[in-house]
Amino acid sequence: MNIENLLRETLAHMADEQTPPPPARFLPQRPARFLRHRPARRRGVALAAAAAVVVLAAGGTVAVRALAPEPGRPEPSAAARPGPGRAQVEVVNDGERVSGLFDELARVTGRPAESFAKAAGDGRALGLPPYAKGGLEGFAFPGTYRFAGSAAPAEILGEMVARFRATADELGLAARPDALDVVIVASLVQAESPTEADMPKVARVLRNRLARGMSLQVDSSVRYALGRRRGPVTVEDVRVRSPYNTYRHQGLPPGPVANPGAAALRAALHPAAGSWLYFVLTDPKRGTLAFATTEKEYTELTERARKPGYRE
């Protein structure tokens, strides 16, 4: 039975029901505790069923949470705990930038994006780790969050920072003296890797180039400097004067270029073993990366990638 037929049958049953007779009509014949004919209750159930069918027919999605937390799962904070008037907001995707995050939060909450930008300026209130140096970029952890409609911008952003810190503790990141560098590398890995499987290799390429004193020359850092998310990077683009331009400046950019997820952080902490110095996107549609050790191999990969129909 499809959704429309189920809805039609449910509504038909509701229409055929009669108004229940007074309870006194039955009491002389049968004790009240044995009464089973309860049309009013059945009508309420039918209404609930019809409502559920309408939701399904409309393609809606309803998330149902247990009343008690799952064993071993910590209780969410007050800001993230579901309740009346709370909305499920999936706003932080892996690799999202804070600028896009502010716009998405403004759309969902109805608050101006500027209110979130202002809240982000107070790193201490958000609970940012000391090595973040007061910047939110890179530390708004990707994930799904639930917030009250009355939650303040600082409360919302602070929950994302808290989740980053919890993940950083689990990965052993917080104890490292180069924690900020790891987050910066992770943000580049996140931006440059089509898949999670590529991340440890991309991290190794970046580490190898840094160790040799080579410029990183990653397009994602140039796009960040230009305020762009996508698109090819041109010769003119790589001339932009910005400390984030890793074509002009050796070493890491001064800060993260995105908010990395756990996989990218893990890859930055534990790169794959290898001597690669280059990677080439050989198939943009399928998201295929190829890796090279020498400049000659890199040039060959680049030339092959430009040929129509080439697949590595």
Short mmCIF file of C-alpha atoms in Angstrom, two decimals:
data_model
loop_
_atom_site.label_atom_id
_atom_site.label_comp_id
_atom_site.label_asym_id
_atom_site.label_seq_id
_atom_site.Cartn_x
_atom_site.Cartn_y
_atom_site.Cartn_z
CA MET A 1 0.00 0.00 0.00
CA ASN A 2 1.47 3.35 -0.96
CA ILE A 3 1.44 6.50 1.13
CA GLU A 4 -1.55 8.07 -0.63
CA ASN A 5 -3.75 4.97 -0.19
CA LEU A 6 -2.76 4.66 3.46
CA LEU A 7 -3.67 8.29 4.07
CA ARG A 8 -6.99 7.90 2.22
CA GLU A 9 -7.93 4.79 4.24
CA THR A 10 -6.99 6.40 7.54
CA LEU A 11 -9.08 9.48 6.87
CA ALA A 12 -12.00 7.31 5.72
CA HIS A 13 -11.97 5.40 9.01
CA MET A 14 -12.00 8.68 10.88
CA ALA A 15 -15.03 9.88 8.90
CA ASP A 16 -17.01 6.66 9.61
CA GLU A 17 -16.57 6.84 13.36
CA GLN A 18 -19.58 7.87 15.39
CA THR A 19 -19.65 10.12 18.40
CA PRO A 20 -19.20 7.83 21.42
CA PRO A 21 -22.37 7.30 23.52
CA PRO A 22 -22.46 8.46 27.13
CA PRO A 23 -20.46 6.19 29.48
CA ALA A 24 -23.59 5.65 31.62
CA ARG A 25 -25.12 3.53 28.86
CA PHE A 26 -22.48 0.86 29.43
CA LEU A 27 -21.86 1.08 33.16
CA PRO A 28 -24.89 -1.01 34.28
CA GLN A 29 -23.84 -3.86 31.99
CA ARG A 30 -20.08 -3.95 32.48
CA PRO A 31 -17.57 -2.63 35.03
CA ALA A 32 -15.74 0.41 33.77
CA ARG A 33 -12.31 -1.25 33.99
CA PHE A 34 -13.31 -3.76 31.29
CA LEU A 35 -14.52 -1.21 28.74
CA ARG A 36 -12.73 -1.75 25.44
CA HIS A 37 -14.85 0.31 23.04
CA ARG A 38 -13.24 3.75 23.18
CA PRO A 39 -14.01 5.56 19.92
CA ALA A 40 -12.66 8.87 21.21
CA ARG A 41 -9.26 7.34 21.90
CA ARG A 42 -9.28 5.58 18.57
CA ARG A 43 -10.02 8.86 16.85
CA GLY A 44 -7.03 10.42 18.57
CA VAL A 45 -4.82 7.57 17.41
CA ALA A 46 -6.20 7.92 13.90
CA LEU A 47 -5.45 11.61 13.90
CA ALA A 48 -1.89 10.91 15.02
CA ALA A 49 -1.52 8.26 12.34
CA ALA A 50 -2.86 10.60 9.70
CA ALA A 51 -0.44 13.29 10.79
CA ALA A 52 2.43 10.83 10.55
CA VAL A 53 1.32 9.80 7.08
CA VAL A 54 1.12 13.45 6.01
CA VAL A 55 4.69 14.00 7.23
CA LEU A 56 5.90 10.98 5.28
CA ALA A 57 3.97 12.00 2.18
CA ALA A 58 5.55 15.42 2.32
CA GLY A 59 9.01 13.87 2.52
CA GLY A 60 9.70 15.23 6.01
CA THR A 61 12.32 13.79 8.32
CA VAL A 62 11.69 13.41 12.03
CA ALA A 63 14.54 12.70 14.41
CA VAL A 64 13.54 10.76 17.55
CA ARG A 65 15.81 10.68 20.57
CA ALA A 66 15.52 8.30 23.50
CA LEU A 67 14.38 9.80 26.79
CA ALA A 68 17.43 8.35 28.53
CA PRO A 69 20.99 8.72 27.22
CA GLU A 70 22.69 5.70 25.72
CA PRO A 71 24.94 3.79 28.12
CA GLY A 72 28.41 5.28 28.16
CA ARG A 73 27.40 8.36 26.16
CA PRO A 74 27.98 11.63 28.05
CA GLU A 75 25.09 14.01 28.53
CA PRO A 76 25.22 16.94 26.06
CA SER A 77 25.76 20.40 27.42
CA ALA A 78 22.81 22.66 28.14
CA ALA A 79 23.42 24.53 24.89
CA ALA A 80 23.27 21.38 22.78
CA ARG A 81 20.55 19.42 24.64
CA PRO A 82 17.35 18.96 22.60
CA GLY A 83 14.12 20.40 23.95
CA PRO A 84 11.07 22.49 23.05
CA GLY A 85 11.80 24.87 20.22
CA ARG A 86 15.21 23.39 19.51
CA ALA A 87 16.31 22.75 15.94
CA GLN A 88 18.81 20.28 14.58
CA VAL A 89 21.37 22.31 12.69
CA GLU A 90 23.96 20.66 10.46
CA VAL A 91 26.09 23.66 9.79
CA VAL A 92 29.74 22.66 10.06
CA ASN A 93 30.93 20.47 7.22
CA ASP A 94 34.49 19.19 7.06
CA GLY A 95 36.53 21.98 5.51
CA GLU A 96 33.98 24.72 6.15
CA ARG A 97 35.37 28.20 6.72
CA VAL A 98 34.18 30.45 9.50
CA SER A 99 32.86 32.96 6.98
CA GLY A 100 30.54 30.35 5.52
CA LEU A 101 29.72 29.11 8.99
CA PHE A 102 28.57 32.55 10.10
CA ASP A 103 26.33 32.87 7.04
CA GLU A 104 24.77 29.46 7.66
CA LEU A 105 24.18 30.15 11.34
CA ALA A 106 22.58 33.48 10.41
CA ARG A 107 20.24 31.68 8.02
CA VAL A 108 19.24 29.08 10.59
CA THR A 109 18.93 31.28 13.68
CA GLY A 110 17.72 34.54 12.14
CA ARG A 111 20.55 36.42 13.83
CA PRO A 112 22.88 38.63 11.74
CA ALA A 113 26.12 37.01 10.63
CA GLU A 114 27.93 39.95 12.23
CA SER A 115 26.78 38.80 15.67
CA PHE A 116 28.64 35.51 15.20
CA ALA A 117 31.70 37.30 13.81
CA LYS A 118 31.70 39.54 16.89
CA ALA A 119 31.38 36.57 19.24
CA ALA A 120 34.27 34.85 17.43
CA GLY A 121 36.50 37.77 18.37
CA ASP A 122 36.46 36.78 22.04
CA GLY A 123 38.53 33.62 22.05
CA ARG A 124 38.57 33.37 25.82
CA ALA A 125 34.79 33.36 26.03
CA LEU A 126 34.63 30.62 23.39
CA GLY A 127 37.16 28.50 25.27
CA LEU A 128 39.73 28.45 22.47
CA PRO A 129 42.96 26.62 23.37
CA PRO A 130 45.98 28.89 23.93
CA TYR A 131 47.71 27.70 20.76
CA ALA A 132 44.77 28.98 18.66
CA LYS A 133 46.06 32.50 19.37
CA GLY A 134 42.53 33.86 19.55
CA GLY A 135 41.45 32.76 16.05
CA LEU A 136 38.36 30.60 15.52
CA GLU A 137 39.33 29.39 12.02
CA GLY A 138 40.39 25.78 12.30
CA PHE A 139 38.77 25.25 15.70
CA ALA A 140 35.01 25.19 14.92
CA PHE A 141 34.78 21.44 14.77
CA PRO A 142 32.65 19.85 12.05
CA GLY A 143 29.52 18.04 13.18
CA THR A 144 25.80 18.22 13.91
CA TYR A 145 24.66 20.51 16.70
CA ARG A 146 21.33 21.19 18.38
CA PHE A 147 20.72 24.57 19.95
CA ALA A 148 17.92 26.42 21.68
CA GLY A 149 16.43 29.28 19.75
CA SER A 150 17.54 31.55 22.59
CA ALA A 151 21.18 30.38 22.53
CA ALA A 152 23.64 33.26 22.18
CA PRO A 153 26.21 33.26 19.35
CA ALA A 154 29.05 32.75 21.81
CA GLU A 155 27.23 29.76 23.28
CA ILE A 156 26.80 28.15 19.86
CA LEU A 157 30.38 28.73 18.74
CA GLY A 158 31.68 27.70 22.14
CA GLU A 159 30.04 24.30 21.74
CA MET A 160 31.93 23.78 18.48
CA VAL A 161 35.21 24.74 20.13
CA ALA A 162 34.47 22.37 23.01
CA ARG A 163 34.02 19.51 20.56
CA PHE A 164 37.32 20.40 18.88
CA ARG A 165 39.13 20.36 22.21
CA ALA A 166 37.63 16.99 23.11
CA THR A 167 38.79 15.56 19.77
CA ALA A 168 42.22 17.15 20.15
CA ASP A 169 42.59 15.51 23.57
CA GLU A 170 41.60 12.13 22.16
CA LEU A 171 44.16 12.42 19.36
CA GLY A 172 46.94 13.67 21.61
CA LEU A 173 47.14 16.96 19.75
CA ALA A 174 46.81 19.28 22.72
CA ALA A 175 50.03 18.00 24.30
CA ARG A 176 52.18 18.76 21.26
CA PRO A 177 54.33 21.90 21.21
CA ASP A 178 53.52 22.37 17.50
CA ALA A 179 49.76 21.98 17.93
CA LEU A 180 48.89 25.04 15.83
CA ASP A 181 51.12 23.87 12.97
CA VAL A 182 49.34 20.52 13.05
CA VAL A 183 45.95 22.23 12.76
CA ILE A 184 47.22 24.38 9.87
CA VAL A 185 48.54 21.30 8.04
CA ALA A 186 45.25 19.51 8.74
CA SER A 187 43.29 22.38 7.24
CA LEU A 188 45.39 22.21 4.06
CA VAL A 189 45.02 18.43 3.96
CA GLN A 190 41.26 18.80 4.32
CA ALA A 191 41.07 21.34 1.51
CA GLU A 192 43.36 19.45 -0.90
CA SER A 193 42.14 15.86 -0.40
CA PRO A 194 39.21 14.56 -2.46
CA THR A 195 38.83 11.55 -0.12
CA GLU A 196 39.86 10.52 3.38
CA ALA A 197 42.10 7.83 1.87
CA ASP A 198 44.21 10.55 0.23
CA MET A 199 44.72 12.54 3.43
CA PRO A 200 47.74 10.71 4.92
CA LYS A 201 49.58 10.92 1.57
CA VAL A 202 48.76 14.61 1.11
CA ALA A 203 49.98 15.24 4.66
CA ARG A 204 53.23 13.45 3.80
CA VAL A 205 53.73 15.60 0.70
CA LEU A 206 53.33 18.75 2.77
CA ARG A 207 55.67 17.50 5.48
CA ASN A 208 58.30 16.45 2.94
CA ARG A 209 58.21 19.82 1.19
CA LEU A 210 58.50 21.67 4.50
CA ALA A 211 61.44 19.51 5.53
CA ARG A 212 63.25 20.34 2.27
CA GLY A 213 62.54 24.05 2.50
CA MET A 214 60.32 23.97 -0.57
CA SER A 215 57.32 26.26 -1.02
CA LEU A 216 54.12 24.36 -0.43
CA GLN A 217 52.39 25.85 -3.50
CA VAL A 218 48.91 24.62 -2.58
CA ASP A 219 45.97 26.21 -4.38
CA SER A 220 43.68 26.15 -1.34
CA SER A 221 45.88 28.70 0.43
CA VAL A 222 45.64 31.06 -2.56
CA ARG A 223 41.86 30.67 -2.72
CA TYR A 224 41.72 31.50 0.97
CA ALA A 225 43.77 34.64 0.40
CA LEU A 226 41.38 35.63 -2.42
CA GLY A 227 38.25 34.78 -0.46
CA ARG A 228 37.24 32.07 -2.94
CA ARG A 229 36.15 28.51 -2.31
CA ARG A 230 36.49 26.87 -5.72
CA GLY A 231 37.76 27.34 -9.21
CA PRO A 232 41.15 27.09 -10.89
CA VAL A 233 44.06 29.14 -9.62
CA THR A 234 45.62 31.24 -12.37
CA VAL A 235 49.07 32.71 -12.83
CA GLU A 236 47.61 36.06 -11.86
CA ASP A 237 46.11 34.57 -8.70
CA VAL A 238 49.44 33.27 -7.41
CA ARG A 239 50.81 36.80 -7.49
CA VAL A 240 48.41 37.95 -4.78
CA ARG A 241 50.24 39.63 -1.90
CA SER A 242 49.14 37.70 1.15
CA PRO A 243 50.92 35.71 3.85
CA TYR A 244 48.50 32.91 2.97
CA ASN A 245 49.91 32.66 -0.56
CA THR A 246 52.13 29.58 -0.30
CA TYR A 247 53.46 30.19 -3.81
CA ARG A 248 55.11 33.44 -2.70
CA HIS A 249 55.97 32.50 0.88
CA GLN A 250 57.81 29.46 2.17
CA GLY A 251 56.55 27.54 5.15
CA LEU A 252 53.03 27.28 6.49
CA PRO A 253 50.47 30.05 6.19
CA PRO A 254 49.94 32.01 9.42
CA GLY A 255 46.72 30.17 10.29
CA PRO A 256 44.32 27.44 9.22
CA VAL A 257 42.49 27.89 5.91
CA ALA A 258 39.44 25.83 6.97
CA ASN A 259 38.00 23.82 9.84
CA PRO A 260 39.40 20.28 9.53
CA GLY A 261 37.63 17.15 10.66
CA ALA A 262 39.01 14.30 12.72
CA ALA A 263 40.38 12.40 9.69
CA ALA A 264 42.42 15.38 8.51
CA LEU A 265 43.75 16.02 12.02
CA ARG A 266 44.72 12.38 12.31
CA ALA A 267 46.48 12.49 8.93
CA ALA A 268 48.42 15.61 9.93
CA LEU A 269 49.54 13.86 13.10
CA HIS A 270 50.35 10.57 11.39
CA PRO A 271 51.26 11.07 7.70
CA ALA A 272 51.75 8.06 5.47
CA ALA A 273 55.28 6.82 4.87
CA GLY A 274 56.62 7.94 1.50
CA SER A 275 58.97 10.25 -0.38
CA TRP A 276 56.35 12.08 -2.45
CA LEU A 277 56.82 15.77 -3.10
CA TYR A 278 53.91 16.40 -5.47
CA PHE A 279 50.29 15.43 -6.04
CA VAL A 280 48.13 15.99 -9.10
CA LEU A 281 44.35 15.86 -9.45
CA THR A 282 44.17 13.58 -12.48
CA ASP A 283 40.39 13.17 -12.54
CA PRO A 284 38.37 16.03 -11.03
CA LYS A 285 35.03 14.28 -11.59
CA ARG A 286 36.06 11.16 -9.70
CA GLY A 287 38.35 12.99 -7.30
CA THR A 288 41.50 11.00 -8.14
CA LEU A 289 44.91 12.12 -6.92
CA ALA A 290 48.24 10.82 -8.21
CA PHE A 291 51.50 11.27 -6.32
CA ALA A 292 55.01 11.90 -7.61
CA THR A 293 58.50 11.99 -6.11
CA THR A 294 60.42 13.87 -8.76
CA GLU A 295 59.67 16.96 -10.78
CA LYS A 296 59.87 14.88 -13.95
CA GLU A 297 57.18 12.51 -12.68
CA TYR A 298 55.08 15.48 -11.67
CA THR A 299 55.38 17.06 -15.13
CA GLU A 300 54.42 13.80 -16.79
CA LEU A 301 51.37 13.42 -14.56
CA THR A 302 50.33 16.99 -15.26
CA GLU A 303 50.60 16.52 -19.01
CA ARG A 304 48.66 13.24 -18.89
CA ALA A 305 45.95 14.80 -16.76
CA ARG A 306 45.38 17.43 -19.41
CA LYS A 307 44.65 14.83 -22.07
CA PRO A 308 40.93 14.16 -22.67
CA GLY A 309 39.73 10.91 -21.13
CA TYR A 310 42.91 10.30 -19.13
CA ARG A 311 42.46 8.20 -15.96
CA GLU A 312 45.29 7.41 -13.55
#
